[in-house]
Structures are given as C-alpha cells and as structure tokens.
PDB file of C-alpha atoms in Angstrom:
ATOM      1  CA  MET A   1      -0.630 -18.070  13.449  1.00  0.00           C
ATOM      2  CA  VAL A   2      -3.322 -18.147  11.665  1.00  0.00           C
ATOM      3  CA  ALA A   3      -4.698 -14.109  11.068  1.00  0.00           C
ATOM      4  CA  PRO A   4      -7.936 -12.262   9.269  1.00  0.00           C
ATOM      5  CA  ILE A   5      -5.556 -10.344   7.614  1.00  0.00           C
ATOM      6  CA  VAL A   6      -2.564 -11.396   5.705  1.00  0.00           C
ATOM      7  CA  THR A   7       0.068  -8.798   3.718  1.00  0.00           C
ATOM      8  CA  VAL A   8       2.685  -9.886   0.971  1.00  0.00           C
ATOM      9  CA  THR A   9       5.686  -7.813   0.307  1.00  0.00           C
ATOM     10  CA  MET A  10       7.546  -8.742  -2.298  1.00  0.00           C
ATOM     11  CA  ASN A  11      10.170  -5.572  -2.291  1.00  0.00           C
ATOM     12  CA  PRO A  12      10.722  -4.902   1.295  1.00  0.00           C
ATOM     13  CA  THR A  13      12.932  -2.333   1.978  1.00  0.00           C
ATOM     14  CA  ILE A  14      14.943  -0.440   4.797  1.00  0.00           C
ATOM     15  CA  ASP A  15      13.449   2.825   4.849  1.00  0.00           C
ATOM     16  CA  LEU A  16      16.069   5.469   5.733  1.00  0.00           C
ATOM     17  CA  SER A  17      14.611   9.304   6.687  1.00  0.00           C
ATOM     18  CA  THR A  18      16.264  12.360   7.628  1.00  0.00           C
ATOM     19  CA  SER A  19      16.358  15.811   6.702  1.00  0.00           C
ATOM     20  CA  THR A  20      18.482  18.955   5.887  1.00  0.00           C
ATOM     21  CA  ASP A  21      18.273  22.525   5.978  1.00  0.00           C
ATOM     22  CA  ARG A  22      18.231  22.705   2.227  1.00  0.00           C
ATOM     23  CA  VAL A  23      18.778  19.957  -0.754  1.00  0.00           C
ATOM     24  CA  VAL A  24      21.503  22.099  -3.550  1.00  0.00           C
ATOM     25  CA  ALA A  25      23.127  20.298  -6.504  1.00  0.00           C
ATOM     26  CA  THR A  26      26.620  19.023  -5.847  1.00  0.00           C
ATOM     27  CA  GLU A  27      26.885  20.559  -2.400  1.00  0.00           C
ATOM     28  CA  LYS A  28      27.630  18.379   0.465  1.00  0.00           C
ATOM     29  CA  MET A  29      24.523  18.641   2.687  1.00  0.00           C
ATOM     30  CA  ARG A  30      25.046  17.964   6.461  1.00  0.00           C
ATOM     31  CA  CYS A  31      21.692  15.924   7.611  1.00  0.00           C
ATOM     32  CA  ALA A  32      20.281  14.455  10.079  1.00  0.00           C
ATOM     33  CA  GLN A  33      20.379  11.471  12.393  1.00  0.00           C
ATOM     34  CA  PRO A  34      18.663   9.225  10.238  1.00  0.00           C
ATOM     35  CA  ARG A  35      15.698   7.207  11.072  1.00  0.00           C
ATOM     36  CA  THR A  36      15.583   3.511  10.242  1.00  0.00           C
ATOM     37  CA  ASP A  37      11.870   1.873  10.058  1.00  0.00           C
ATOM     38  CA  PRO A  38      10.928  -1.367   8.215  1.00  0.00           C
ATOM     39  CA  GLY A  39       8.970  -0.526   5.219  1.00  0.00           C
ATOM     40  CA  GLY A  40       7.918  -1.795   1.761  1.00  0.00           C
ATOM     41  CA  GLY A  41       3.904  -1.166   0.443  1.00  0.00           C
ATOM     42  CA  GLY A  42       2.584  -4.600   2.653  1.00  0.00           C
ATOM     43  CA  ILE A  43       4.828  -4.468   5.669  1.00  0.00           C
ATOM     44  CA  ASN A  44       3.509  -0.598   5.879  1.00  0.00           C
ATOM     45  CA  VAL A  45      -0.335  -2.075   5.851  1.00  0.00           C
ATOM     46  CA  ALA A  46       0.918  -5.233   8.412  1.00  0.00           C
ATOM     47  CA  ARG A  47       1.982  -1.919  10.945  1.00  0.00           C
ATOM     48  CA  THR A  48      -1.101   0.215  10.494  1.00  0.00           C
ATOM     49  CA  VAL A  49      -3.307  -3.021  11.190  1.00  0.00           C
ATOM     50  CA  LEU A  50      -1.907  -4.090  14.371  1.00  0.00           C
ATOM     51  CA  ALA A  51      -2.198  -0.382  15.024  1.00  0.00           C
ATOM     52  CA  LEU A  52      -5.991  -0.565  14.603  1.00  0.00           C
ATOM     53  CA  GLY A  53      -5.583  -3.654  16.877  1.00  0.00           C
ATOM     54  CA  GLU A  54      -6.139  -6.477  14.705  1.00  0.00           C
ATOM     55  CA  PRO A  55      -4.103  -8.934  13.711  1.00  0.00           C
ATOM     56  CA  VAL A  56      -1.857  -9.524  10.997  1.00  0.00           C
ATOM     57  CA  LEU A  57       0.448 -11.725   9.098  1.00  0.00           C
ATOM     58  CA  ALA A  58       3.039 -10.661   7.325  1.00  0.00           C
ATOM     59  CA  VAL A  59       5.124 -12.500   4.222  1.00  0.00           C
ATOM     60  CA  LEU A  60       7.803 -11.334   2.525  1.00  0.00           C
ATOM     61  CA  PRO A  61      11.256 -12.538   0.951  1.00  0.00           C
ATOM     62  CA  VAL A  62      14.476 -11.836   3.267  1.00  0.00           C
ATOM     63  CA  GLY A  63      18.292 -11.813   2.470  1.00  0.00           C
ATOM     64  CA  GLY A  64      21.428 -10.867   2.759  1.00  0.00           C
ATOM     65  CA  PRO A  65      23.245  -8.852   5.763  1.00  0.00           C
ATOM     66  CA  THR A  66      20.308  -5.648   5.263  1.00  0.00           C
ATOM     67  CA  GLY A  67      17.693  -8.425   5.632  1.00  0.00           C
ATOM     68  CA  THR A  68      19.095  -9.342   9.082  1.00  0.00           C
ATOM     69  CA  VAL A  69      18.369  -5.746  10.110  1.00  0.00           C
ATOM     70  CA  LEU A  70      14.934  -5.450   8.589  1.00  0.00           C
ATOM     71  CA  GLU A  71      14.147  -8.821  10.289  1.00  0.00           C
ATOM     72  CA  GLU A  72      15.410  -7.201  13.493  1.00  0.00           C
ATOM     73  CA  LEU A  73      13.487  -4.295  12.741  1.00  0.00           C
ATOM     74  CA  LEU A  74      10.024  -6.006  12.218  1.00  0.00           C
ATOM     75  CA  GLY A  75      10.424  -7.979  14.970  1.00  0.00           C
ATOM     76  CA  HIS A  76      11.293  -4.389  17.780  1.00  0.00           C
ATOM     77  CA  ALA A  77       7.582  -3.874  15.562  1.00  0.00           C
ATOM     78  CA  ALA A  78       6.338  -6.495  16.950  1.00  0.00           C
ATOM     79  CA  VAL A  79       5.244  -7.758  13.377  1.00  0.00           C
ATOM     80  CA  PRO A  80       4.091 -11.793  12.833  1.00  0.00           C
ATOM     81  CA  CYS A  81       5.884 -12.655   9.254  1.00  0.00           C
ATOM     82  CA  ARG A  82       6.815 -15.342   7.295  1.00  0.00           C
ATOM     83  CA  ILE A  83       9.844 -15.295   6.417  1.00  0.00           C
ATOM     84  CA  ILE A  84      11.350 -16.588   2.831  1.00  0.00           C
ATOM     85  CA  SER A  85      15.297 -16.581   2.685  1.00  0.00           C
ATOM     86  CA  ILE A  86      16.472 -15.426  -0.845  1.00  0.00           C
ATOM     87  CA  ASP A  87      20.704 -15.002  -1.447  1.00  0.00           C
ATOM     88  CA  GLY A  88      20.067 -11.182  -2.428  1.00  0.00           C
ATOM     89  CA  SER A  89      20.243  -8.514  -0.148  1.00  0.00           C
ATOM     90  CA  THR A  90      17.215  -7.191   1.211  1.00  0.00           C
ATOM     91  CA  ARG A  91      17.506  -2.917  -0.608  1.00  0.00           C
ATOM     92  CA  GLU A  92      17.585  -0.262   1.103  1.00  0.00           C
ATOM     93  CA  SER A  93      14.929   3.108   0.592  1.00  0.00           C
ATOM     94  CA  PHE A  94      15.744   7.126   1.510  1.00  0.00           C
ATOM     95  CA  SER A  95      13.812  10.227   1.558  1.00  0.00           C
ATOM     96  CA  VAL A  96      15.188  13.266   2.359  1.00  0.00           C
ATOM     97  CA  THR A  97      13.322  16.214   3.583  1.00  0.00           C
ATOM     98  CA  ASP A  98      14.065  19.799   2.675  1.00  0.00           C
ATOM     99  CA  ASN A  99      14.209  21.909   5.707  1.00  0.00           C
ATOM    100  CA  GLU A 100      13.542  24.992   3.844  1.00  0.00           C
ATOM    101  CA  SER A 101      10.475  23.914   1.225  1.00  0.00           C
ATOM    102  CA  GLY A 102       9.422  21.483   3.344  1.00  0.00           C
ATOM    103  CA  ARG A 103       9.372  19.340   0.069  1.00  0.00           C
ATOM    104  CA  GLN A 104      10.714  15.668   0.357  1.00  0.00           C
ATOM    105  CA  PHE A 105      12.583  14.285  -2.110  1.00  0.00           C
ATOM    106  CA  ARG A 106      12.133   9.552  -2.350  1.00  0.00           C
ATOM    107  CA  PHE A 107      15.197   7.709  -3.569  1.00  0.00           C
ATOM    108  CA  VAL A 108      13.773   4.245  -4.200  1.00  0.00           C
ATOM    109  CA  PHE A 109      16.085   1.082  -5.474  1.00  0.00           C
ATOM    110  CA  PRO A 110      14.778  -1.732  -6.896  1.00  0.00           C
ATOM    111  CA  GLY A 111      15.841  -4.692  -5.087  1.00  0.00           C
ATOM    112  CA  PRO A 112      17.475  -8.103  -5.329  1.00  0.00           C
ATOM    113  CA  THR A 113      16.548 -10.166  -7.911  1.00  0.00           C
ATOM    114  CA  LEU A 114      15.163 -12.885  -7.063  1.00  0.00           C
ATOM    115  CA  THR A 115      15.830 -16.807  -9.286  1.00  0.00           C
ATOM    116  CA  PRO A 116      12.303 -18.441  -9.838  1.00  0.00           C
ATOM    117  CA  SER A 117      12.747 -21.265  -7.125  1.00  0.00           C
ATOM    118  CA  GLU A 118      12.889 -18.460  -4.125  1.00  0.00           C
ATOM    119  CA  TRP A 119       9.708 -16.197  -6.317  1.00  0.00           C
ATOM    120  CA  SER A 120       7.786 -19.597  -6.481  1.00  0.00           C
ATOM    121  CA  ARG A 121       8.631 -20.039  -1.917  1.00  0.00           C
ATOM    122  CA  CYS A 122       6.900 -16.937  -2.031  1.00  0.00           C
ATOM    123  CA  LEU A 123       3.936 -17.582  -3.796  1.00  0.00           C
ATOM    124  CA  ASP A 124       3.820 -21.355  -2.229  1.00  0.00           C
ATOM    125  CA  THR A 125       3.875 -19.553   1.436  1.00  0.00           C
ATOM    126  CA  ALA A 126       1.456 -16.771   0.524  1.00  0.00           C
ATOM    127  CA  ASN A 127      -1.029 -19.157  -0.302  1.00  0.00           C
ATOM    128  CA  ASP A 128      -1.009 -21.132   2.546  1.00  0.00           C
ATOM    129  CA  ALA A 129      -1.208 -18.300   4.487  1.00  0.00           C
ATOM    130  CA  ALA A 130      -4.105 -17.219   2.829  1.00  0.00           C
ATOM    131  CA  ARG A 131      -6.026 -20.441   3.347  1.00  0.00           C
ATOM    132  CA  PRO A 132      -7.387 -19.286   6.539  1.00  0.00           C
ATOM    133  CA  ALA A 133      -7.917 -15.763   6.450  1.00  0.00           C
ATOM    134  CA  GLN A 134     -10.105 -13.339   5.104  1.00  0.00           C
ATOM    135  CA  TYR A 135      -8.614 -10.894   3.089  1.00  0.00           C
ATOM    136  CA  VAL A 136      -4.895 -11.230   1.485  1.00  0.00           C
ATOM    137  CA  VAL A 137      -2.754  -7.926   0.727  1.00  0.00           C
ATOM    138  CA  ALA A 138      -0.785  -7.904  -1.578  1.00  0.00           C
ATOM    139  CA  SER A 139       1.121  -3.787  -1.686  1.00  0.00           C
ATOM    140  CA  GLY A 140       4.236  -2.511  -3.593  1.00  0.00           C
ATOM    141  CA  SER A 141       6.395  -2.658  -6.485  1.00  0.00           C
ATOM    142  CA  LEU A 142       8.086  -6.569  -7.788  1.00  0.00           C
ATOM    143  CA  PRO A 143      11.585  -6.955  -7.581  1.00  0.00           C
ATOM    144  CA  PRO A 144      13.846  -7.769 -10.409  1.00  0.00           C
ATOM    145  CA  GLY A 145      13.335 -11.754 -11.568  1.00  0.00           C
ATOM    146  CA  VAL A 146       9.696 -11.782 -10.534  1.00  0.00           C
ATOM    147  CA  PRO A 147       7.729 -12.407 -13.464  1.00  0.00           C
ATOM    148  CA  SER A 148       4.958  -9.330 -13.749  1.00  0.00           C
ATOM    149  CA  ASN A 149       2.465 -11.562 -13.595  1.00  0.00           C
ATOM    150  CA  PHE A 150       3.172 -12.515 -10.314  1.00  0.00           C
ATOM    151  CA  TYR A 151       0.051 -10.731  -8.436  1.00  0.00           C
ATOM    152  CA  GLN A 152      -2.337 -12.343 -11.132  1.00  0.00           C
ATOM    153  CA  ALA A 153      -0.717 -15.951  -9.688  1.00  0.00           C
ATOM    154  CA  LEU A 154      -1.286 -14.978  -6.511  1.00  0.00           C
ATOM    155  CA  ALA A 155      -4.806 -13.828  -6.791  1.00  0.00           C
ATOM    156  CA  THR A 156      -5.834 -16.982  -8.439  1.00  0.00           C
ATOM    157  CA  ARG A 157      -4.567 -18.806  -5.656  1.00  0.00           C
ATOM    158  CA  VAL A 158      -6.217 -16.584  -3.089  1.00  0.00           C
ATOM    159  CA  ALA A 159      -9.577 -16.848  -4.512  1.00  0.00           C
ATOM    160  CA  ARG A 160      -9.167 -20.533  -5.024  1.00  0.00           C
ATOM    161  CA  ALA A 161      -8.707 -20.767  -0.998  1.00  0.00           C
ATOM    162  CA  GLY A 162     -11.445 -18.021  -0.440  1.00  0.00           C
ATOM    163  CA  SER A 163     -10.371 -15.498   0.316  1.00  0.00           C
ATOM    164  CA  ARG A 164     -10.436 -11.822  -0.604  1.00  0.00           C
ATOM    165  CA  PHE A 165      -7.659 -10.441  -2.753  1.00  0.00           C
ATOM    166  CA  ILE A 166      -6.577  -6.516  -2.630  1.00  0.00           C
ATOM    167  CA  LEU A 167      -4.065  -5.216  -4.802  1.00  0.00           C
ATOM    168  CA  ASP A 168      -1.833  -2.087  -4.391  1.00  0.00           C
ATOM    169  CA  THR A 169       0.794  -1.887  -7.689  1.00  0.00           C
ATOM    170  CA  SER A 170       1.855  -0.034 -10.561  1.00  0.00           C
ATOM    171  CA  GLY A 171       2.931  -0.257 -13.899  1.00  0.00           C
ATOM    172  CA  GLU A 172       3.178  -4.282 -15.746  1.00  0.00           C
ATOM    173  CA  ALA A 173       2.796  -5.924 -12.711  1.00  0.00           C
ATOM    174  CA  LEU A 174      -1.046  -4.274 -12.625  1.00  0.00           C
ATOM    175  CA  ARG A 175      -1.207  -4.409 -15.928  1.00  0.00           C
ATOM    176  CA  GLN A 176      -0.759  -8.283 -15.583  1.00  0.00           C
ATOM    177  CA  MET A 177      -3.658  -8.149 -13.927  1.00  0.00           C
ATOM    178  CA  ARG A 178      -6.625  -9.731 -15.568  1.00  0.00           C
ATOM    179  CA  HIS A 179      -9.248 -11.509 -12.750  1.00  0.00           C
ATOM    180  CA  GLY A 180      -9.049 -11.964  -9.065  1.00  0.00           C
ATOM    181  CA  ALA A 181      -9.272  -9.236  -7.159  1.00  0.00           C
ATOM    182  CA  TYR A 182     -11.884  -7.569  -4.862  1.00  0.00           C
ATOM    183  CA  LEU A 183     -10.089  -4.457  -4.952  1.00  0.00           C
ATOM    184  CA  VAL A 184      -7.297  -2.648  -7.154  1.00  0.00           C
ATOM    185  CA  LYS A 185      -6.168   0.946  -4.931  1.00  0.00           C
ATOM    186  CA  PRO A 186      -3.780   2.835  -7.662  1.00  0.00           C
ATOM    187  CA  SER A 187      -3.013   6.912  -7.482  1.00  0.00           C
ATOM    188  CA  ALA A 188      -4.425   8.987 -10.163  1.00  0.00           C
ATOM    189  CA  ARG A 189      -0.937   9.104 -11.949  1.00  0.00           C
ATOM    190  CA  GLU A 190      -1.083   4.917 -11.806  1.00  0.00           C
ATOM    191  CA  LEU A 191      -4.258   4.428 -13.283  1.00  0.00           C
ATOM    192  CA  ALA A 192      -3.184   6.630 -16.407  1.00  0.00           C
ATOM    193  CA  HIS A 193      -0.490   5.482 -16.939  1.00  0.00           C
ATOM    194  CA  TYR A 194      -2.642   1.717 -16.951  1.00  0.00           C
ATOM    195  CA  VAL A 195      -5.021   3.357 -19.657  1.00  0.00           C
ATOM    196  CA  GLY A 196      -2.588   5.404 -21.379  1.00  0.00           C
ATOM    197  CA  HIS A 197      -3.110   8.409 -21.405  1.00  0.00           C
ATOM    198  CA  PRO A 198      -3.725  11.616 -19.105  1.00  0.00           C
ATOM    199  CA  LEU A 199      -6.820  11.557 -16.943  1.00  0.00           C
ATOM    200  CA  PRO A 200      -7.715  15.205 -15.800  1.00  0.00           C
ATOM    201  CA  ASP A 201     -10.921  14.852 -14.153  1.00  0.00           C
ATOM    202  CA  SER A 202     -12.910  13.182 -12.052  1.00  0.00           C
ATOM    203  CA  ASP A 203     -15.484  11.565 -15.238  1.00  0.00           C
ATOM    204  CA  SER A 204     -11.737  10.628 -17.033  1.00  0.00           C
ATOM    205  CA  ARG A 205     -11.118   8.518 -13.739  1.00  0.00           C
ATOM    206  CA  ILE A 206     -14.065   7.470 -12.980  1.00  0.00           C
ATOM    207  CA  THR A 207     -14.281   5.844 -16.642  1.00  0.00           C
ATOM    208  CA  ALA A 208     -10.691   4.336 -16.009  1.00  0.00           C
ATOM    209  CA  ALA A 209     -11.760   2.755 -13.397  1.00  0.00           C
ATOM    210  CA  ARG A 210     -14.456   1.020 -14.484  1.00  0.00           C
ATOM    211  CA  GLU A 211     -12.393  -0.353 -17.245  1.00  0.00           C
ATOM    212  CA  LEU A 212     -10.760  -2.553 -14.573  1.00  0.00           C
ATOM    213  CA  ILE A 213     -14.241  -3.072 -13.346  1.00  0.00           C
ATOM    214  CA  THR A 214     -15.978  -4.004 -16.254  1.00  0.00           C
ATOM    215  CA  GLY A 215     -12.988  -6.038 -17.504  1.00  0.00           C
ATOM    216  CA  GLY A 216     -13.463  -8.662 -14.895  1.00  0.00           C
ATOM    217  CA  VAL A 217     -10.214  -7.342 -12.949  1.00  0.00           C
ATOM    218  CA  SER A 218     -11.875  -6.401  -9.847  1.00  0.00           C
ATOM    219  CA  GLU A 219     -15.343  -5.638  -7.413  1.00  0.00           C
ATOM    220  CA  LEU A 220     -14.025  -2.476  -6.095  1.00  0.00           C
ATOM    221  CA  VAL A 221     -11.302   0.450  -7.267  1.00  0.00           C
ATOM    222  CA  VAL A 222      -9.972   3.516  -4.946  1.00  0.00           C
ATOM    223  CA  VAL A 223      -7.887   5.860  -6.672  1.00  0.00           C
ATOM    224  CA  SER A 224      -5.735   7.368  -4.176  1.00  0.00           C
ATOM    225  CA  LEU A 225      -5.484  11.683  -5.098  1.00  0.00           C
ATOM    226  CA  GLY A 226      -3.305  12.523  -2.271  1.00  0.00           C
ATOM    227  CA  ALA A 227      -4.426  15.624  -0.692  1.00  0.00           C
ATOM    228  CA  ASP A 228      -8.287  15.974  -2.749  1.00  0.00           C
ATOM    229  CA  GLY A 229      -8.307  12.206  -0.861  1.00  0.00           C
ATOM    230  CA  ALA A 230      -9.849   9.792  -3.015  1.00  0.00           C
ATOM    231  CA  LEU A 231     -12.183   8.055  -5.785  1.00  0.00           C
ATOM    232  CA  VAL A 232     -14.220   5.193  -4.848  1.00  0.00           C
ATOM    233  CA  VAL A 233     -15.684   3.168  -7.416  1.00  0.00           C
ATOM    234  CA  GLY A 234     -18.008   0.701  -7.943  1.00  0.00           C
ATOM    235  CA  ARG A 235     -20.051  -1.282 -11.337  1.00  0.00           C
ATOM    236  CA  ASP A 236     -22.736   1.242 -10.930  1.00  0.00           C
ATOM    237  CA  TRP A 237     -21.942   3.583  -8.762  1.00  0.00           C
ATOM    238  CA  TRP A 238     -19.059   6.493  -7.545  1.00  0.00           C
ATOM    239  CA  GLU A 239     -17.741   8.629  -4.707  1.00  0.00           C
ATOM    240  CA  THR A 240     -15.042  11.099  -3.721  1.00  0.00           C
ATOM    241  CA  VAL A 241     -14.248  10.980  -0.343  1.00  0.00           C
ATOM    242  CA  SER A 242     -12.275  14.285   0.457  1.00  0.00           C
ATOM    243  CA  ALA A 243      -9.099  14.325   2.469  1.00  0.00           C
ATOM    244  CA  THR A 244      -8.321  15.267   6.180  1.00  0.00           C
ATOM    245  CA  PRO A 245      -6.540  18.443   6.680  1.00  0.00           C
ATOM    246  CA  VAL A 246      -3.720  17.672   8.797  1.00  0.00           C
ATOM    247  CA  ALA A 247       0.495  19.095   8.997  1.00  0.00           C
ATOM    248  CA  VAL A 248       2.270  16.872   6.945  1.00  0.00           C
ATOM    249  CA  ALA A 249       5.270  15.456   8.519  1.00  0.00           C
ATOM    250  CA  ASN A 250       5.765  12.280   5.798  1.00  0.00           C
ATOM    251  CA  ALA A 251       4.080  11.411   3.062  1.00  0.00           C
ATOM    252  CA  THR A 252       5.287   8.211   2.595  1.00  0.00           C
ATOM    253  CA  GLY A 253       3.248   5.033   3.621  1.00  0.00           C
ATOM    254  CA  ALA A 254       0.182   7.031   3.364  1.00  0.00           C
ATOM    255  CA  GLY A 255      -1.694   5.095   0.526  1.00  0.00           C
ATOM    256  CA  ASP A 256      -0.887   1.866   2.158  1.00  0.00           C
ATOM    257  CA  ALA A 257      -2.239   2.953   5.617  1.00  0.00           C
ATOM    258  CA  MET A 258      -5.368   3.757   3.754  1.00  0.00           C
ATOM    259  CA  VAL A 259      -5.085   0.182   2.318  1.00  0.00           C
ATOM    260  CA  ALA A 260      -4.524  -0.929   6.085  1.00  0.00           C
ATOM    261  CA  GLY A 261      -8.273   1.316   6.913  1.00  0.00           C
ATOM    262  CA  LEU A 262     -10.246  -0.321   4.548  1.00  0.00           C
ATOM    263  CA  THR A 263      -8.985  -3.653   5.138  1.00  0.00           C
ATOM    264  CA  VAL A 264      -9.662  -4.578   8.841  1.00  0.00           C
ATOM    265  CA  GLY A 265     -12.855  -1.849   8.239  1.00  0.00           C
ATOM    266  CA  PHE A 266     -13.784  -5.005   5.879  1.00  0.00           C
ATOM    267  CA  THR A 267     -12.854  -7.582   8.333  1.00  0.00           C
ATOM    268  CA  ARG A 268     -15.256  -5.538  11.116  1.00  0.00           C
ATOM    269  CA  GLY A 269     -18.242  -5.817   8.421  1.00  0.00           C
ATOM    270  CA  LEU A 270     -18.004  -2.729   7.858  1.00  0.00           C
ATOM    271  CA  ASP A 271     -19.837  -1.295   4.305  1.00  0.00           C
ATOM    272  CA  THR A 272     -17.592   0.632   1.844  1.00  0.00           C
ATOM    273  CA  MET A 273     -17.903   4.117   2.231  1.00  0.00           C
ATOM    274  CA  ASP A 274     -17.383   3.148   6.745  1.00  0.00           C
ATOM    275  CA  ALA A 275     -14.544   1.220   5.668  1.00  0.00           C
ATOM    276  CA  MET A 276     -13.130   3.755   3.521  1.00  0.00           C
ATOM    277  CA  GLU A 277     -13.521   6.684   6.438  1.00  0.00           C
ATOM    278  CA  LEU A 278     -11.522   4.058   8.482  1.00  0.00           C
ATOM    279  CA  GLY A 279      -8.413   3.945   5.744  1.00  0.00           C
ATOM    280  CA  ILE A 280      -8.714   8.056   5.034  1.00  0.00           C
ATOM    281  CA  ALA A 281      -8.514   8.221   8.830  1.00  0.00           C
ATOM    282  CA  ALA A 282      -5.281   5.647   8.947  1.00  0.00           C
ATOM    283  CA  ALA A 283      -4.294   7.810   6.504  1.00  0.00           C
ATOM    284  CA  SER A 284      -3.819  11.079   7.522  1.00  0.00           C
ATOM    285  CA  ALA A 285      -2.781   9.653  11.045  1.00  0.00           C
ATOM    286  CA  SER A 286       0.259   8.503   9.833  1.00  0.00           C
ATOM    287  CA  LEU A 287       1.131  12.195   7.975  1.00  0.00           C
ATOM    288  CA  VAL A 288       1.598  13.896  11.006  1.00  0.00           C
ATOM    289  CA  THR A 289       4.157  10.247  11.971  1.00  0.00           C
ATOM    290  CA  HIS A 290       8.030  10.383  11.319  1.00  0.00           C
ATOM    291  CA  GLY A 291       9.074   7.950   9.145  1.00  0.00           C
ATOM    292  CA  THR A 292       7.073   5.088   8.118  1.00  0.00           C
ATOM    293  CA  ASN A 293       5.566   4.910  11.290  1.00  0.00           C
ATOM    294  CA  PRO A 294       1.674   3.851  11.378  1.00  0.00           C
ATOM    295  CA  GLY A 295      -0.678   6.366  13.126  1.00  0.00           C
ATOM    296  CA  HIS A 296      -1.286   6.298  16.690  1.00  0.00           C
ATOM    297  CA  PRO A 297      -4.435   4.630  17.349  1.00  0.00           C
ATOM    298  CA  ASP A 298      -5.814   7.431  19.604  1.00  0.00           C
ATOM    299  CA  VAL A 299      -5.186   9.884  16.795  1.00  0.00           C
ATOM    300  CA  ILE A 300      -6.817   7.867  13.988  1.00  0.00           C
ATOM    301  CA  ALA A 301      -9.750   7.083  16.177  1.00  0.00           C
ATOM    302  CA  ASN A 302      -9.787  11.555  16.875  1.00  0.00           C
ATOM    303  CA  LEU A 303      -9.614  11.628  13.293  1.00  0.00           C
ATOM    304  CA  LEU A 304     -12.165   8.968  12.660  1.00  0.00           C
ATOM    305  CA  ASP A 305     -14.495  10.943  14.959  1.00  0.00           C
ATOM    306  CA  VAL A 306     -13.950  14.148  13.480  1.00  0.00           C
ATOM    307  CA  ARG A 307     -15.138  12.848  10.377  1.00  0.00           C
ATOM    308  CA  THR A 308     -18.125  10.453  10.887  1.00  0.00           C
ATOM    309  CA  THR A 309     -19.745  13.071  12.859  1.00  0.00           C
ATOM    310  CA  THR A 310     -19.864  15.353   9.527  1.00  0.00           C
ATOM    311  CA  PRO A 311     -22.559  14.369   7.205  1.00  0.00           C
ATOM    312  CA  ALA A 312     -21.701  12.082   4.329  1.00  0.00           C
ATOM    313  CA  PRO A 313     -22.065  13.074   0.557  1.00  0.00           C
ATOM    314  CA  LEU A 314     -24.629  11.718  -1.461  1.00  0.00           C
ATOM    315  CA  SER A 315     -23.265   8.931  -3.250  1.00  0.00           C
ATOM    316  CA  HIS A 316     -23.391   8.646  -6.862  1.00  0.00           C
ATOM    317  CA  SER A 317     -25.018   5.752  -9.149  1.00  0.00           C
ATOM    318  CA  THR A 318     -24.647   5.457 -12.961  1.00  0.00           C
ATOM    319  CA  ASP A 319     -28.132   3.486 -13.245  1.00  0.00           C
TER     320      ASP A 319
END
C-alpha cells in the first residue's frame, strides 16, 4: 500500500482502560468493565489520520499472544499495517479513572526486548514505506534493546527518501537526535528534560525550542502545553495556540491526535498555523472520547469550525 503518511510505532501496546469509585492504596477496588484499544504513539496518530479521511500506513513490531490481540484490534479499526514479527510479547498498558476525583492514573510498561535483527528489520521496513510517502511520523518510546539513536537513523533514511520526518518522543531518544527532522513535538516537561533545567514560562520554552532549531535538529518545534494549548516555534518566529475547552473523558492519546491533525494539514497544503488549528481540533475531539479512540470526524469538524471563526492572534517575530 502507498500512503502519503507513514507512522512508526516501535513500542506498541494494548491499552486497557477502566474506572473505579475511588482509588485507595492497598484496598481491593471494584472496576468497571475494561475497554481495550490498540495503542502506542504511532498507532494513535494513524487512527486519527484515518478519522480525518486520509490514507495512512502504520509500521510496527508485534509478538506473542498479546501481539495477536493487537493485530486483531488494528484489523477491527481498519488500520493498514506493515507488521514486523518479533519473539517478545507486545506490551499492555492500563489506566484507571478515579470517579470521585476525576483523576486518571496511567500505568505504562517498558515493552519487549528487541534483538538487533528485529529492530534492524523495523528500520528497513519503515525506510521502504517512506519512499513514496510525504511524511513519516515516529511517535512514542523505544522498547528495550533498541539503541537510543534509532530515530536519528530513521530520520537520516527518511531524508534520503525525500520525505519529511516528524518526531514525538522524549528522553534519550530525543537527546540523540542531531539532524533530519522537519518537526519535533515535545511536551513542556519533555522539553525541560531535554535541556536539563526547568522551563517555567513562555520565554524559557521558546529559548529551549530554538536550541533544537539552531542546532539543526528540526525546522519546527511544537511544544504541547496541555490545557494551555501549544507553543509553535520557528527559526525567527513563534506563536501560542490556545486549547479548546472541552469536558475531558480521557487524556490518553491527545498529543498523538494533535500530531495527526498537523500532519494531515501539511499533506493538504495548509500553512503551519492552519495545520496547527486542525491539530488542536483533533486533540480536543480525542479528549471527549473514551479509551484511546480517535475523535469523531464530525466533532473534529465542529471544533475546527468554532476555532477558525474566531480571529487568530498575530504571530511574533524575533527579527
């Protein structure tokens, strides 16, 4: 399959989500019937791209009995995939919502250990898929066994293939990036970890984001700010984008939905800020869904319409 957008999920998961009246240490807590969704950063991106009506191809390693379940879930979600078989078992993650407080507790496991031959096959498969693509989106953590410079190796190959590389990761995998990204999307917390010190305000975040740009890592940086929206930084300009107030049902995957909307906007020829509006609408729509389901297309369209009928703020130049 040829698709304009390819996603790479090196550490996919089966997302289990449930709720209980109250989370209390050491007590047995009776939970609601769990919901099961295919998860992992790139998979979440792919599902939102499909919700927005664009073709996509997801590349991911899968193994063990849980891997079989994940493949079934992806089939039910109609996500086109290229699967790399591995010996280890695909991980599971789970989240529990405390109904009394409304808080969500998320538990994430490290994932299976990949052998050098397994992660090399992932790299080769992603490279083959990138050749006809416009954008390759790598999202999520790296599982054990995968070298921390994996995304840098992927970015180099994607650039040679003539595609643009978008990265949403954190920690050492982000620190190992040296060049080749078109856009990098850390959260404010992840960006602070990257530079090694707190970023308490917009000025410090803009300065930190510029380090990625002036260092040649990326052309654009989008810093997700949760309920405060996002900060978009270019070489000589920056812009803040407000969030859309919604009743949050589940926060898992909202950042991935934003990346998906952005990427779809780029493939449609939108400029950065118009693509960002689509990203915020997609993220907001995902917040009102349960589990890691993408936002419904009609909800995304309605939220986008509300946002685009409101005058946008002026961009800020540092010239």
